[in-house]
């Protein structure tokens, strides 16, 4: 968590508060972040193996990764 930017920490904390799963739109509305910015931040978190994205129709569901939760070695 120490290596994350402020917005990335906000996203991760919001996911933790909501059982590790929210849609990208829900995260955007809770934090008041523009669409392009939230997409970029989620992409960076995905590259760091902290979140995973699942595309459901036109929505993206964002979940905390098993690695981040300590469920995978």
mmCIF file with all atom_site columns, C-alpha atoms in Angstrom:
data_model
loop_
_atom_site.group_PDB
_atom_site.id
_atom_site.type_symbol
_atom_site.label_atom_id
_atom_site.label_alt_id
_atom_site.label_comp_id
_atom_site.label_asym_id
_atom_site.label_entity_id
_atom_site.label_seq_id
_atom_site.pdbx_PDB_ins_code
_atom_site.Cartn_x
_atom_site.Cartn_y
_atom_site.Cartn_z
_atom_site.occupancy
_atom_site.B_iso_or_equiv
_atom_site.pdbx_formal_charge
_atom_site.auth_seq_id
_atom_site.auth_comp_id
_atom_site.auth_asym_id
_atom_site.auth_atom_id
_atom_site.pdbx_PDB_model_num
ATOM 1  C CA . UNK A 1 1  ? 0.000   0.000   0.000   1.00 0.00 ? 1  UNK A CA 1
ATOM 2  C CA . UNK A 1 2  ? 2.918   2.366   0.634   1.00 0.00 ? 2  UNK A CA 1
ATOM 3  C CA . UNK A 1 3  ? 3.855   2.416   -3.061  1.00 0.00 ? 3  UNK A CA 1
ATOM 4  C CA . UNK A 1 4  ? 0.389   3.429   -4.268  1.00 0.00 ? 4  UNK A CA 1
ATOM 5  C CA . UNK A 1 5  ? -0.633  6.959   -5.197  1.00 0.00 ? 5  UNK A CA 1
ATOM 6  C CA . UNK A 1 6  ? -3.369  8.726   -3.237  1.00 0.00 ? 6  UNK A CA 1
ATOM 7  C CA . UNK A 1 7  ? -6.142  7.875   -5.708  1.00 0.00 ? 7  UNK A CA 1
ATOM 8  C CA . UNK A 1 8  ? -4.981  4.264   -5.951  1.00 0.00 ? 8  UNK A CA 1
ATOM 9  C CA . UNK A 1 9  ? -5.127  3.974   -2.146  1.00 0.00 ? 9  UNK A CA 1
ATOM 10 C CA . UNK A 1 10 ? -8.627  5.489   -2.189  1.00 0.00 ? 10 UNK A CA 1
ATOM 11 C CA . UNK A 1 11 ? -9.761  2.896   -4.737  1.00 0.00 ? 11 UNK A CA 1
ATOM 12 C CA . UNK A 1 12 ? -8.260  -0.020  -2.784  1.00 0.00 ? 12 UNK A CA 1
ATOM 13 C CA . UNK A 1 13 ? -9.731  1.225   0.518   1.00 0.00 ? 13 UNK A CA 1
ATOM 14 C CA . UNK A 1 14 ? -13.160 1.623   -1.097  1.00 0.00 ? 14 UNK A CA 1
ATOM 15 C CA . UNK A 1 15 ? -12.951 -1.935  -2.422  1.00 0.00 ? 15 UNK A CA 1
ATOM 16 C CA . UNK A 1 16 ? -11.930 -3.233  1.020   1.00 0.00 ? 16 UNK A CA 1
ATOM 17 C CA . UNK A 1 17 ? -14.927 -1.443  2.600   1.00 0.00 ? 17 UNK A CA 1
ATOM 18 C CA . UNK A 1 18 ? -17.261 -3.052  0.024   1.00 0.00 ? 18 UNK A CA 1
ATOM 19 C CA . UNK A 1 19 ? -16.157 -6.691  0.360   1.00 0.00 ? 19 UNK A CA 1
ATOM 20 C CA . UNK A 1 20 ? -13.515 -6.397  -2.368  1.00 0.00 ? 20 UNK A CA 1
ATOM 21 C CA . UNK A 1 21 ? -15.897 -5.938  -5.285  1.00 0.00 ? 21 UNK A CA 1
ATOM 22 C CA . UNK A 1 22 ? -17.475 -2.944  -7.063  1.00 0.00 ? 22 UNK A CA 1
ATOM 23 C CA . UNK A 1 23 ? -18.150 -1.877  -10.621 1.00 0.00 ? 23 UNK A CA 1
ATOM 24 C CA . UNK A 1 24 ? -15.930 0.758   -12.173 1.00 0.00 ? 24 UNK A CA 1
ATOM 25 C CA . UNK A 1 25 ? -18.929 3.112   -12.350 1.00 0.00 ? 25 UNK A CA 1
ATOM 26 C CA . UNK A 1 26 ? -19.650 2.667   -8.631  1.00 0.00 ? 26 UNK A CA 1
ATOM 27 C CA . UNK A 1 27 ? -16.034 3.483   -7.760  1.00 0.00 ? 27 UNK A CA 1
ATOM 28 C CA . UNK A 1 28 ? -16.170 6.541   -10.004 1.00 0.00 ? 28 UNK A CA 1
ATOM 29 C CA . UNK A 1 29 ? -19.365 7.825   -8.380  1.00 0.00 ? 29 UNK A CA 1
ATOM 30 C CA . UNK A 1 30 ? -18.174 7.207   -4.815  1.00 0.00 ? 30 UNK A CA 1
ATOM 31 C CA . UNK A 1 31 ? -14.854 8.991   -5.363  1.00 0.00 ? 31 UNK A CA 1
ATOM 32 C CA . UNK A 1 32 ? -15.989 11.645  -7.874  1.00 0.00 ? 32 UNK A CA 1
ATOM 33 C CA . UNK A 1 33 ? -13.174 10.824  -10.291 1.00 0.00 ? 33 UNK A CA 1
ATOM 34 C CA . UNK A 1 34 ? -13.491 11.390  -14.075 1.00 0.00 ? 34 UNK A CA 1
ATOM 35 C CA . UNK A 1 35 ? -13.972 8.329   -16.300 1.00 0.00 ? 35 UNK A CA 1
ATOM 36 C CA . UNK A 1 36 ? -10.574 8.512   -18.006 1.00 0.00 ? 36 UNK A CA 1
ATOM 37 C CA . UNK A 1 37 ? -8.740  8.962   -14.708 1.00 0.00 ? 37 UNK A CA 1
ATOM 38 C CA . UNK A 1 38 ? -10.458 6.012   -13.013 1.00 0.00 ? 38 UNK A CA 1
ATOM 39 C CA . UNK A 1 39 ? -9.742  3.821   -16.048 1.00 0.00 ? 39 UNK A CA 1
ATOM 40 C CA . UNK A 1 40 ? -6.060  4.720   -15.920 1.00 0.00 ? 40 UNK A CA 1
ATOM 41 C CA . UNK A 1 41 ? -5.823  4.150   -12.159 1.00 0.00 ? 41 UNK A CA 1
ATOM 42 C CA . UNK A 1 42 ? -7.551  0.763   -12.391 1.00 0.00 ? 42 UNK A CA 1
ATOM 43 C CA . UNK A 1 43 ? -5.264  -0.221  -15.264 1.00 0.00 ? 43 UNK A CA 1
ATOM 44 C CA . UNK A 1 44 ? -2.224  0.667   -13.116 1.00 0.00 ? 44 UNK A CA 1
ATOM 45 C CA . UNK A 1 45 ? -3.612  -1.305  -10.164 1.00 0.00 ? 45 UNK A CA 1
ATOM 46 C CA . UNK A 1 46 ? -4.188  -4.247  -12.480 1.00 0.00 ? 46 UNK A CA 1
ATOM 47 C CA . UNK A 1 47 ? -0.576  -4.055  -13.685 1.00 0.00 ? 47 UNK A CA 1
ATOM 48 C CA . UNK A 1 48 ? 0.560   -4.103  -10.030 1.00 0.00 ? 48 UNK A CA 1
ATOM 49 C CA . UNK A 1 49 ? -1.554  -7.273  -9.483  1.00 0.00 ? 49 UNK A CA 1
ATOM 50 C CA . UNK A 1 50 ? -3.725  -5.582  -6.856  1.00 0.00 ? 50 UNK A CA 1
ATOM 51 C CA . UNK A 1 51 ? -7.065  -5.762  -8.683  1.00 0.00 ? 51 UNK A CA 1
ATOM 52 C CA . UNK A 1 52 ? -8.621  -7.856  -11.430 1.00 0.00 ? 52 UNK A CA 1
ATOM 53 C CA . UNK A 1 53 ? -11.249 -6.674  -13.875 1.00 0.00 ? 53 UNK A CA 1
ATOM 54 C CA . UNK A 1 54 ? -14.135 -8.736  -15.196 1.00 0.00 ? 54 UNK A CA 1
ATOM 55 C CA . UNK A 1 55 ? -16.068 -7.354  -18.145 1.00 0.00 ? 55 UNK A CA 1
ATOM 56 C CA . UNK A 1 56 ? -19.809 -7.886  -17.762 1.00 0.00 ? 56 UNK A CA 1
ATOM 57 C CA . UNK A 1 57 ? -21.606 -6.505  -20.790 1.00 0.00 ? 57 UNK A CA 1
ATOM 58 C CA . UNK A 1 58 ? -20.755 -2.805  -20.921 1.00 0.00 ? 58 UNK A CA 1
ATOM 59 C CA . UNK A 1 59 ? -19.649 -2.709  -17.276 1.00 0.00 ? 59 UNK A CA 1
ATOM 60 C CA . UNK A 1 60 ? -16.379 -3.649  -15.620 1.00 0.00 ? 60 UNK A CA 1
ATOM 61 C CA . UNK A 1 61 ? -16.425 -5.293  -12.240 1.00 0.00 ? 61 UNK A CA 1
ATOM 62 C CA . UNK A 1 62 ? -13.317 -4.567  -10.192 1.00 0.00 ? 62 UNK A CA 1
ATOM 63 C CA . UNK A 1 63 ? -12.262 -7.098  -7.561  1.00 0.00 ? 63 UNK A CA 1
ATOM 64 C CA . UNK A 1 64 ? -9.262  -7.301  -5.269  1.00 0.00 ? 64 UNK A CA 1
ATOM 65 C CA . UNK A 1 65 ? -6.818  -9.935  -6.517  1.00 0.00 ? 65 UNK A CA 1
ATOM 66 C CA . UNK A 1 66 ? -6.203  -13.183 -4.641  1.00 0.00 ? 66 UNK A CA 1
ATOM 67 C CA . UNK A 1 67 ? -2.545  -12.196 -4.393  1.00 0.00 ? 67 UNK A CA 1
ATOM 68 C CA . UNK A 1 68 ? -3.415  -8.910  -2.664  1.00 0.00 ? 68 UNK A CA 1
ATOM 69 C CA . UNK A 1 69 ? -5.772  -10.663 -0.268  1.00 0.00 ? 69 UNK A CA 1
ATOM 70 C CA . UNK A 1 70 ? -3.052  -13.192 0.578   1.00 0.00 ? 70 UNK A CA 1
ATOM 71 C CA . UNK A 1 71 ? -4.974  -16.158 -0.815  1.00 0.00 ? 71 UNK A CA 1
ATOM 72 C CA . UNK A 1 72 ? -2.356  -16.989 -3.461  1.00 0.00 ? 72 UNK A CA 1
ATOM 73 C CA . UNK A 1 73 ? 1.380   -17.428 -3.155  1.00 0.00 ? 73 UNK A CA 1
#
